[in-house]
Amino acid sequence: MRKTARYASLAAAGLLGLSSLTACANDAASSTADTGSGGGGKGESVKIMVGGLDKVIYLPAMLTQRLGYFQAEGLNVQLLSEPAGVQAETALVSGQVQGAVGFYDHTLDLQVKGKAVESVVQFSHAPGEVEVVSDKAAGDLTSPKDFKGRKLGVTGLGSSTDFLTKYLAVKNGVTVSEFTPVAVGAGPTFIAALQNGAIDGGMTTDPTVATLLDKKAGKILVDMRTPEGSQEALGGPYPSSSLYMQTDWVNGHKDTVQKLANAFVKTLKWMSTHSADEIAAKMPADYSQGDKALYAQAIKSTLPMFTDDGVMPQGGPETVEKVLKAFNPNIKNAKVDLSKTYTTEFVKAVK
């Protein structure tokens, strides 16, 4: 069942020569995940690549499996996990999988490269990302205005943590050439880099944030786990985690896409009416990494980023385009048709 090495090798070979502008590295890229309730059974088969199954920002993917909602729709969904968005993106556009759970910005990135991809269920209206700073650097690094000359951790070069860091810098008067992004992954590798001085600060998500704070290894500089935090840092709602698919596949398999939308929206509604502890209890035991209370806290801190209906937030695509145009030459000089980067057809048909 393990497919990570296969997809990683495809990406390494530069299958389509695509660069990723999206979601972050997984804390523990691992196996396929069709072992929860609803996986591995009979029904219409769909493969979905997730840019880190154990990341809280992508929690709806595994939770939908564990709640049995895919199975209830007559689907046999196989969830695959990759450490970075580039592999998920490559797997999708090469036809290795039918869907990907990752950042919405993929759709803009791929459109300017001639690939039609659209978000069909929008899980979030905030990035779920946090810029943290080490205790040692906290005295001098008090805002993005202080990024100049710093080594800043990102999950991977070209990841969403990378471009959001660049946007925060540019917005605050620091050019992208005035600081050094350092690829340190997430989880233990990120925390170790912060503790040993390899980076002064960096951008990551839960459960890494919760673990870092628990270890007193750093402090929060910019918190984008809530719509309010997104508004303050980025100037508007910022749709991030989503289910995105190739437009041609969507148009040719509308019944299947509707079933996926039904399952995911049901999960989002379930999340909106249950506590972090109740959500944590539904997830695989190893996701808590031995500390159930801390894992539940990580979920609680990130819950505000999620929508409860899967609908693209009003003004969200425009915010993403603005952020990308601020520093990315491929997007800055291109005309993007935002109406083709997402659809609400399926989520609005959910009963």
mmCIF file of C-alpha atoms in Angstrom:
data_model
loop_
_atom_site.group_PDB
_atom_site.id
_atom_site.type_symbol
_atom_site.label_atom_id
_atom_site.label_comp_id
_atom_site.label_asym_id
_atom_site.label_seq_id
_atom_site.Cartn_x
_atom_site.Cartn_y
_atom_site.Cartn_z
ATOM 1 C CA MET A 1 0.000 0.000 0.000
ATOM 2 C CA ARG A 2 2.944 2.313 0.469
ATOM 3 C CA LYS A 3 3.213 4.729 -2.479
ATOM 4 C CA THR A 4 5.301 7.593 -1.098
ATOM 5 C CA ALA A 5 8.577 6.469 -2.632
ATOM 6 C CA ARG A 6 6.940 5.947 -5.989
ATOM 7 C CA TYR A 7 5.505 9.452 -6.184
ATOM 8 C CA ALA A 8 8.621 11.035 -4.750
ATOM 9 C CA SER A 9 10.672 9.412 -7.495
ATOM 10 C CA LEU A 10 8.261 10.682 -10.117
ATOM 11 C CA ALA A 11 8.571 14.188 -8.743
ATOM 12 C CA ALA A 12 12.337 13.924 -8.506
ATOM 13 C CA ALA A 13 12.448 12.970 -12.141
ATOM 14 C CA GLY A 14 10.618 16.188 -12.893
ATOM 15 C CA LEU A 15 7.679 14.388 -14.444
ATOM 16 C CA LEU A 16 6.063 17.560 -15.709
ATOM 17 C CA GLY A 17 8.687 20.096 -14.748
ATOM 18 C CA LEU A 18 6.218 21.801 -12.481
ATOM 19 C CA SER A 19 7.272 23.958 -9.592
ATOM 20 C CA SER A 20 4.979 24.112 -6.589
ATOM 21 C CA LEU A 21 3.727 27.209 -4.884
ATOM 22 C CA THR A 22 1.783 25.296 -2.323
ATOM 23 C CA ALA A 23 1.233 23.418 0.782
ATOM 24 C CA CYS A 24 3.755 22.507 3.329
ATOM 25 C CA ALA A 25 5.766 19.444 4.121
ATOM 26 C CA ASN A 26 4.222 16.722 6.211
ATOM 27 C CA ASP A 27 5.407 16.108 9.759
ATOM 28 C CA ALA A 28 5.566 12.408 9.031
ATOM 29 C CA ALA A 29 4.884 11.509 5.419
ATOM 30 C CA SER A 30 3.808 7.956 5.595
ATOM 31 C CA SER A 31 1.602 5.252 4.293
ATOM 32 C CA THR A 32 -1.643 5.201 2.478
ATOM 33 C CA ALA A 33 -4.512 5.652 4.820
ATOM 34 C CA ASP A 34 -7.411 3.551 3.722
ATOM 35 C CA THR A 35 -7.449 1.666 7.011
ATOM 36 C CA GLY A 36 -9.923 3.942 8.773
ATOM 37 C CA SER A 37 -13.654 3.367 8.691
ATOM 38 C CA GLY A 38 -14.813 3.752 5.120
ATOM 39 C CA GLY A 39 -11.502 2.844 3.483
ATOM 40 C CA GLY A 40 -10.506 -0.314 1.718
ATOM 41 C CA GLY A 41 -14.089 -1.391 1.154
ATOM 42 C CA LYS A 42 -16.257 -1.819 -1.907
ATOM 43 C CA GLY A 43 -17.446 1.080 -3.976
ATOM 44 C CA GLU A 44 -16.251 3.489 -6.631
ATOM 45 C CA SER A 45 -12.492 3.902 -6.223
ATOM 46 C CA VAL A 46 -10.905 7.339 -5.902
ATOM 47 C CA LYS A 47 -7.297 8.120 -5.005
ATOM 48 C CA ILE A 48 -6.525 11.391 -3.221
ATOM 49 C CA MET A 49 -3.037 12.656 -2.475
ATOM 50 C CA VAL A 50 -2.695 14.707 0.717
ATOM 51 C CA GLY A 51 0.195 17.082 1.407
ATOM 52 C CA GLY A 52 0.625 15.674 4.915
ATOM 53 C CA LEU A 53 -2.141 13.506 6.355
ATOM 54 C CA ASP A 54 -1.234 14.183 9.987
ATOM 55 C CA LYS A 55 -1.230 17.965 9.627
ATOM 56 C CA VAL A 56 -4.180 19.614 11.319
ATOM 57 C CA ILE A 57 -4.712 21.918 8.306
ATOM 58 C CA TYR A 58 -5.566 18.800 6.257
ATOM 59 C CA LEU A 59 -7.486 17.044 9.037
ATOM 60 C CA PRO A 60 -10.802 16.781 7.107
ATOM 61 C CA ALA A 61 -9.313 14.190 4.739
ATOM 62 C CA MET A 62 -8.596 11.533 7.349
ATOM 63 C CA LEU A 63 -11.542 12.523 9.532
ATOM 64 C CA THR A 64 -13.958 11.937 6.649
ATOM 65 C CA GLN A 65 -12.465 8.471 6.254
ATOM 66 C CA ARG A 66 -12.672 7.740 9.980
ATOM 67 C CA LEU A 67 -16.290 8.910 10.211
ATOM 68 C CA GLY A 68 -17.287 6.558 7.404
ATOM 69 C CA TYR A 69 -18.680 9.297 5.198
ATOM 70 C CA PHE A 70 -16.873 8.196 2.034
ATOM 71 C CA GLN A 71 -18.256 4.697 2.435
ATOM 72 C CA ALA A 72 -21.727 6.073 3.086
ATOM 73 C CA GLU A 73 -21.552 7.769 -0.328
ATOM 74 C CA GLY A 74 -20.579 4.499 -1.997
ATOM 75 C CA LEU A 75 -16.944 5.520 -2.452
ATOM 76 C CA ASN A 76 -13.762 3.562 -1.796
ATOM 77 C CA VAL A 77 -11.338 6.423 -1.182
ATOM 78 C CA GLN A 78 -7.638 5.731 -0.855
ATOM 79 C CA LEU A 79 -5.775 8.531 0.915
ATOM 80 C CA LEU A 80 -2.093 8.842 0.064
ATOM 81 C CA SER A 81 0.407 11.083 1.855
ATOM 82 C CA GLU A 82 3.346 13.056 0.511
ATOM 83 C CA PRO A 83 5.803 15.320 2.373
ATOM 84 C CA ALA A 84 5.343 18.339 0.084
ATOM 85 C CA GLY A 85 2.812 19.883 -2.245
ATOM 86 C CA VAL A 86 4.980 19.462 -5.336
ATOM 87 C CA GLN A 87 4.563 15.679 -5.232
ATOM 88 C CA ALA A 88 0.807 15.953 -4.682
ATOM 89 C CA GLU A 89 0.524 18.426 -7.551
ATOM 90 C CA THR A 90 2.619 16.248 -9.860
ATOM 91 C CA ALA A 91 0.654 13.121 -8.958
ATOM 92 C CA LEU A 92 -2.600 14.911 -9.772
ATOM 93 C CA VAL A 93 -1.710 16.455 -13.114
ATOM 94 C CA SER A 94 -0.017 13.247 -14.262
ATOM 95 C CA GLY A 95 -3.199 11.289 -13.568
ATOM 96 C CA GLN A 96 -1.736 9.124 -10.804
ATOM 97 C CA VAL A 97 -4.520 10.306 -8.472
ATOM 98 C CA GLN A 98 -7.926 11.844 -9.082
ATOM 99 C CA GLY A 99 -7.774 14.482 -6.364
ATOM 100 C CA ALA A 100 -5.386 16.312 -4.094
ATOM 101 C CA VAL A 101 -5.846 17.874 -0.681
ATOM 102 C CA GLY A 102 -3.593 20.892 -0.552
ATOM 103 C CA PHE A 103 -3.516 24.660 -0.792
ATOM 104 C CA TYR A 104 -5.914 26.430 -3.169
ATOM 105 C CA ASP A 105 -3.016 28.445 -4.624
ATOM 106 C CA HIS A 106 -2.140 25.368 -6.720
ATOM 107 C CA THR A 107 -4.998 26.281 -9.014
ATOM 108 C CA LEU A 108 -3.559 29.715 -9.846
ATOM 109 C CA ASP A 109 -0.040 28.346 -10.193
ATOM 110 C CA LEU A 110 -1.132 25.654 -12.628
ATOM 111 C CA GLN A 111 -3.432 27.896 -14.652
ATOM 112 C CA VAL A 112 -0.546 30.151 -15.676
ATOM 113 C CA LYS A 113 1.269 26.970 -16.749
ATOM 114 C CA GLY A 114 -1.629 25.943 -18.968
ATOM 115 C CA LYS A 115 -3.175 23.364 -16.622
ATOM 116 C CA ALA A 116 -6.843 23.603 -15.649
ATOM 117 C CA VAL A 117 -7.295 22.639 -11.997
ATOM 118 C CA GLU A 118 -10.037 23.785 -9.643
ATOM 119 C CA SER A 119 -10.925 23.662 -5.976
ATOM 120 C CA VAL A 120 -14.176 21.749 -5.558
ATOM 121 C CA VAL A 121 -14.418 21.808 -1.747
ATOM 122 C CA GLN A 122 -12.823 24.662 0.178
ATOM 123 C CA PHE A 123 -11.927 23.467 3.664
ATOM 124 C CA SER A 124 -10.597 26.766 4.958
ATOM 125 C CA HIS A 125 -10.751 30.556 4.916
ATOM 126 C CA ALA A 126 -7.404 31.142 6.644
ATOM 127 C CA PRO A 127 -3.911 29.707 6.023
ATOM 128 C CA GLY A 128 -3.524 27.896 9.342
ATOM 129 C CA GLU A 129 0.125 28.991 9.275
ATOM 130 C CA VAL A 130 2.140 30.528 12.118
ATOM 131 C CA GLU A 131 5.394 32.499 11.961
ATOM 132 C CA VAL A 132 7.406 31.665 15.062
ATOM 133 C CA VAL A 133 10.686 33.026 16.383
ATOM 134 C CA SER A 134 13.300 31.377 18.590
ATOM 135 C CA ASP A 135 13.675 32.608 22.156
ATOM 136 C CA LYS A 136 17.249 33.660 21.359
ATOM 137 C CA ALA A 137 16.168 35.886 18.467
ATOM 138 C CA ALA A 138 12.915 37.122 20.013
ATOM 139 C CA GLY A 139 14.461 40.293 21.415
ATOM 140 C CA ASP A 140 15.415 41.639 17.987
ATOM 141 C CA LEU A 141 12.967 39.829 15.733
ATOM 142 C CA THR A 142 9.651 41.326 16.778
ATOM 143 C CA SER A 143 7.836 41.652 13.430
ATOM 144 C CA PRO A 144 8.293 40.873 9.717
ATOM 145 C CA LYS A 145 10.008 44.261 9.449
ATOM 146 C CA ASP A 146 12.959 42.572 11.169
ATOM 147 C CA PHE A 147 13.327 39.756 8.593
ATOM 148 C CA LYS A 148 16.322 41.458 6.962
ATOM 149 C CA GLY A 149 19.481 39.382 7.383
ATOM 150 C CA ARG A 150 17.620 36.517 9.038
ATOM 151 C CA LYS A 151 17.517 32.787 8.324
ATOM 152 C CA LEU A 152 13.860 31.846 8.203
ATOM 153 C CA GLY A 153 12.605 28.272 8.175
ATOM 154 C CA VAL A 154 10.111 27.036 5.594
ATOM 155 C CA THR A 155 8.923 23.509 4.991
ATOM 156 C CA GLY A 156 10.407 23.514 1.504
ATOM 157 C CA LEU A 157 11.626 26.025 -1.049
ATOM 158 C CA GLY A 158 8.653 26.898 -3.241
ATOM 159 C CA SER A 159 6.139 25.771 -0.625
ATOM 160 C CA SER A 160 3.283 27.899 0.667
ATOM 161 C CA THR A 161 5.273 28.604 3.823
ATOM 162 C CA ASP A 162 7.987 29.961 1.538
ATOM 163 C CA PHE A 163 5.745 32.311 -0.421
ATOM 164 C CA LEU A 164 3.752 33.475 2.604
ATOM 165 C CA THR A 165 7.054 34.316 4.308
ATOM 166 C CA LYS A 166 8.082 36.270 1.212
ATOM 167 C CA TYR A 167 4.789 38.125 1.178
ATOM 168 C CA LEU A 168 5.075 39.103 4.837
ATOM 169 C CA ALA A 169 8.585 40.383 4.111
ATOM 170 C CA VAL A 170 7.643 42.417 1.025
ATOM 171 C CA LYS A 171 4.551 43.833 2.739
ATOM 172 C CA ASN A 172 6.784 45.065 5.556
ATOM 173 C CA GLY A 173 9.507 46.639 3.421
ATOM 174 C CA VAL A 174 11.982 43.757 3.237
ATOM 175 C CA THR A 175 12.918 42.422 -0.207
ATOM 176 C CA VAL A 176 13.075 38.681 -0.809
ATOM 177 C CA SER A 177 16.835 38.931 -1.379
ATOM 178 C CA GLU A 178 17.424 40.421 2.070
ATOM 179 C CA PHE A 179 16.707 37.245 4.059
ATOM 180 C CA THR A 180 17.506 33.559 3.635
ATOM 181 C CA PRO A 181 14.753 30.929 3.450
ATOM 182 C CA VAL A 182 15.917 27.586 4.836
ATOM 183 C CA ALA A 183 14.097 24.321 4.061
ATOM 184 C CA VAL A 184 13.705 22.547 7.414
ATOM 185 C CA GLY A 185 10.501 20.552 6.975
ATOM 186 C CA ALA A 186 8.107 20.418 9.909
ATOM 187 C CA GLY A 187 7.762 18.669 13.245
ATOM 188 C CA PRO A 188 11.005 17.530 14.907
ATOM 189 C CA THR A 189 13.269 18.847 12.115
ATOM 190 C CA PHE A 190 11.734 22.313 12.298
ATOM 191 C CA ILE A 191 11.948 22.447 16.080
ATOM 192 C CA ALA A 192 15.532 21.195 16.108
ATOM 193 C CA ALA A 193 16.555 23.853 13.575
ATOM 194 C CA LEU A 194 14.997 26.533 15.746
ATOM 195 C CA GLN A 195 16.663 25.234 18.902
ATOM 196 C CA ASN A 196 20.154 24.830 17.451
ATOM 197 C CA GLY A 197 20.204 28.208 15.716
ATOM 198 C CA ALA A 198 20.034 26.934 12.136
ATOM 199 C CA ILE A 199 17.078 29.325 11.742
ATOM 200 C CA ASP A 200 16.058 32.465 13.646
ATOM 201 C CA GLY A 201 12.370 31.878 13.033
ATOM 202 C CA GLY A 202 10.085 30.202 10.565
ATOM 203 C CA MET A 203 6.608 29.314 9.362
ATOM 204 C CA THR A 204 4.827 26.102 10.279
ATOM 205 C CA THR A 205 1.464 24.644 11.292
ATOM 206 C CA ASP A 206 -0.055 22.535 14.051
ATOM 207 C CA PRO A 207 0.766 20.134 15.584
ATOM 208 C CA THR A 208 4.307 21.525 15.202
ATOM 209 C CA VAL A 209 3.260 24.870 16.708
ATOM 210 C CA ALA A 210 1.695 23.261 19.771
ATOM 211 C CA THR A 211 4.765 21.078 20.327
ATOM 212 C CA LEU A 212 7.133 24.011 19.908
ATOM 213 C CA LEU A 213 5.253 26.119 22.457
ATOM 214 C CA ASP A 214 5.057 23.183 24.852
ATOM 215 C CA LYS A 215 8.828 22.760 24.638
ATOM 216 C CA LYS A 216 9.235 26.530 25.119
ATOM 217 C CA ALA A 217 11.426 26.482 22.020
ATOM 218 C CA GLY A 218 9.979 29.655 20.541
ATOM 219 C CA LYS A 219 7.271 32.301 20.456
ATOM 220 C CA ILE A 220 4.514 33.229 18.012
ATOM 221 C CA LEU A 221 5.252 36.232 15.786
ATOM 222 C CA VAL A 222 2.347 36.093 13.295
ATOM 223 C CA ASP A 223 -0.667 33.844 13.820
ATOM 224 C CA MET A 224 -2.776 33.073 10.716
ATOM 225 C CA ARG A 225 -4.854 30.247 12.151
ATOM 226 C CA THR A 226 -7.984 32.399 12.350
ATOM 227 C CA PRO A 227 -9.884 34.573 9.847
ATOM 228 C CA GLU A 228 -8.964 37.581 11.993
ATOM 229 C CA GLY A 229 -5.284 36.655 11.852
ATOM 230 C CA SER A 230 -5.509 36.190 8.097
ATOM 231 C CA GLN A 231 -7.178 39.582 7.703
ATOM 232 C CA GLU A 232 -4.495 41.313 9.747
ATOM 233 C CA ALA A 233 -1.532 39.644 8.065
ATOM 234 C CA LEU A 234 -2.778 39.263 4.496
ATOM 235 C CA GLY A 235 -5.576 41.788 4.122
ATOM 236 C CA GLY A 236 -8.464 39.389 3.673
ATOM 237 C CA PRO A 237 -9.713 35.813 3.891
ATOM 238 C CA TYR A 238 -7.111 33.375 2.597
ATOM 239 C CA PRO A 239 -8.503 30.062 1.324
ATOM 240 C CA SER A 240 -5.825 27.426 1.788
ATOM 241 C CA SER A 241 -6.557 23.722 2.334
ATOM 242 C CA SER A 242 -8.996 22.329 -0.180
ATOM 243 C CA LEU A 243 -9.860 19.383 -2.378
ATOM 244 C CA TYR A 244 -8.705 20.319 -5.854
ATOM 245 C CA MET A 245 -8.994 18.300 -9.053
ATOM 246 C CA GLN A 246 -8.359 18.581 -12.768
ATOM 247 C CA THR A 247 -11.248 20.447 -14.397
ATOM 248 C CA ASP A 248 -11.615 17.927 -17.239
ATOM 249 C CA TRP A 249 -11.879 15.080 -14.724
ATOM 250 C CA VAL A 250 -14.453 17.002 -12.686
ATOM 251 C CA ASN A 251 -16.584 17.664 -15.763
ATOM 252 C CA GLY A 252 -16.412 14.012 -16.781
ATOM 253 C CA HIS A 253 -17.181 12.567 -13.338
ATOM 254 C CA LYS A 254 -19.732 14.920 -11.794
ATOM 255 C CA ASP A 255 -21.577 12.190 -9.898
ATOM 256 C CA THR A 256 -18.345 11.099 -8.201
ATOM 257 C CA VAL A 257 -17.318 14.664 -7.398
ATOM 258 C CA GLN A 258 -20.750 15.312 -5.890
ATOM 259 C CA LYS A 259 -20.335 12.291 -3.626
ATOM 260 C CA LEU A 260 -16.926 13.558 -2.500
ATOM 261 C CA ALA A 261 -18.409 16.997 -1.823
ATOM 262 C CA ASN A 262 -21.267 15.420 0.146
ATOM 263 C CA ALA A 263 -18.799 13.515 2.337
ATOM 264 C CA PHE A 264 -16.424 16.407 2.962
ATOM 265 C CA VAL A 265 -19.133 18.973 3.695
ATOM 266 C CA LYS A 266 -20.730 16.535 6.124
ATOM 267 C CA THR A 267 -17.351 16.316 7.878
ATOM 268 C CA LEU A 268 -16.931 20.093 7.997
ATOM 269 C CA LYS A 269 -20.376 20.434 9.552
ATOM 270 C CA TRP A 270 -19.528 17.677 12.036
ATOM 271 C CA MET A 271 -16.329 19.492 12.981
ATOM 272 C CA SER A 272 -18.276 22.713 13.599
ATOM 273 C CA THR A 273 -20.493 20.989 16.175
ATOM 274 C CA HIS A 274 -17.905 18.895 18.027
ATOM 275 C CA SER A 275 -15.086 19.775 20.383
ATOM 276 C CA ALA A 276 -11.379 19.467 19.679
ATOM 277 C CA ASP A 277 -11.234 16.549 22.113
ATOM 278 C CA GLU A 278 -14.021 14.746 20.257
ATOM 279 C CA ILE A 279 -12.295 15.348 16.918
ATOM 280 C CA ALA A 280 -8.936 14.177 18.262
ATOM 281 C CA ALA A 281 -10.547 10.978 19.538
ATOM 282 C CA LYS A 282 -11.624 10.084 16.002
ATOM 283 C CA MET A 283 -8.134 10.425 14.527
ATOM 284 C CA PRO A 284 -5.472 7.677 14.323
ATOM 285 C CA ALA A 285 -3.771 7.190 17.688
ATOM 286 C CA ASP A 286 -0.283 7.887 16.358
ATOM 287 C CA TYR A 287 -1.264 11.401 15.239
ATOM 288 C CA SER A 288 -1.072 12.545 18.873
ATOM 289 C CA GLN A 289 2.584 11.437 19.101
ATOM 290 C CA GLY A 290 2.024 10.242 22.643
ATOM 291 C CA ASP A 291 0.386 13.405 23.988
ATOM 292 C CA LYS A 292 -3.377 13.378 23.493
ATOM 293 C CA ALA A 293 -3.962 16.617 25.385
ATOM 294 C CA LEU A 294 -1.398 18.517 23.323
ATOM 295 C CA TYR A 295 -2.818 17.130 20.072
ATOM 296 C CA ALA A 296 -6.320 18.212 21.082
ATOM 297 C CA GLN A 297 -4.957 21.676 21.859
ATOM 298 C CA ALA A 298 -3.353 21.814 18.408
ATOM 299 C CA ILE A 299 -6.732 21.018 16.837
ATOM 300 C CA LYS A 300 -8.508 23.600 19.005
ATOM 301 C CA SER A 301 -6.054 26.330 17.971
ATOM 302 C CA THR A 302 -6.495 25.546 14.278
ATOM 303 C CA LEU A 303 -10.271 24.905 14.143
ATOM 304 C CA PRO A 304 -11.143 28.562 13.382
ATOM 305 C CA MET A 305 -9.505 28.251 9.946
ATOM 306 C CA PHE A 306 -12.113 25.771 8.674
ATOM 307 C CA THR A 307 -15.333 26.546 6.829
ATOM 308 C CA ASP A 308 -18.489 24.685 7.824
ATOM 309 C CA ASP A 309 -19.922 24.428 4.311
ATOM 310 C CA GLY A 310 -17.006 23.965 1.889
ATOM 311 C CA VAL A 311 -17.853 27.189 0.044
ATOM 312 C CA MET A 312 -15.111 29.467 -1.238
ATOM 313 C CA PRO A 313 -15.059 32.567 1.018
ATOM 314 C CA GLN A 314 -16.030 35.788 -0.688
ATOM 315 C CA GLY A 315 -12.924 37.764 -1.640
ATOM 316 C CA GLY A 316 -10.660 34.801 -0.905
ATOM 317 C CA PRO A 317 -9.371 34.162 -4.438
ATOM 318 C CA GLU A 318 -8.575 37.854 -4.822
ATOM 319 C CA THR A 319 -6.498 37.810 -1.626
ATOM 320 C CA VAL A 320 -4.519 34.791 -2.838
ATOM 321 C CA GLU A 321 -3.876 36.446 -6.205
ATOM 322 C CA LYS A 322 -2.748 39.650 -4.494
ATOM 323 C CA VAL A 323 -0.323 37.739 -2.277
ATOM 324 C CA LEU A 324 1.159 35.799 -5.198
ATOM 325 C CA LYS A 325 1.477 38.861 -7.436
ATOM 326 C CA ALA A 326 3.420 40.697 -4.720
ATOM 327 C CA PHE A 327 6.551 38.634 -5.250
ATOM 328 C CA ASN A 328 6.075 35.863 -7.819
ATOM 329 C CA PRO A 329 7.000 36.952 -11.371
ATOM 330 C CA ASN A 330 5.094 34.097 -13.036
ATOM 331 C CA ILE A 331 1.844 35.214 -11.433
ATOM 332 C CA LYS A 332 2.615 38.950 -11.376
ATOM 333 C CA ASN A 333 2.883 39.185 -15.139
ATOM 334 C CA ALA A 334 0.072 36.777 -15.958
ATOM 335 C CA LYS A 335 -3.665 37.229 -16.308
ATOM 336 C CA VAL A 336 -5.465 34.772 -14.041
ATOM 337 C CA ASP A 337 -9.116 33.887 -14.556
ATOM 338 C CA LEU A 338 -10.094 33.355 -10.933
ATOM 339 C CA SER A 339 -13.540 32.052 -11.893
ATOM 340 C CA LYS A 340 -11.863 28.964 -13.324
ATOM 341 C CA THR A 341 -9.791 28.216 -10.207
ATOM 342 C CA TYR A 342 -12.726 27.005 -8.101
ATOM 343 C CA THR A 343 -16.321 25.888 -8.324
ATOM 344 C CA THR A 344 -19.145 25.984 -5.792
ATOM 345 C CA GLU A 345 -21.411 23.828 -7.954
ATOM 346 C CA PHE A 346 -21.006 20.726 -5.833
ATOM 347 C CA VAL A 347 -20.862 22.107 -2.290
ATOM 348 C CA LYS A 348 -23.989 24.197 -2.906
ATOM 349 C CA ALA A 349 -25.817 21.084 -4.085
ATOM 350 C CA VAL A 350 -25.100 19.232 -0.845
ATOM 351 C CA LYS A 351 -28.365 18.517 0.993
#
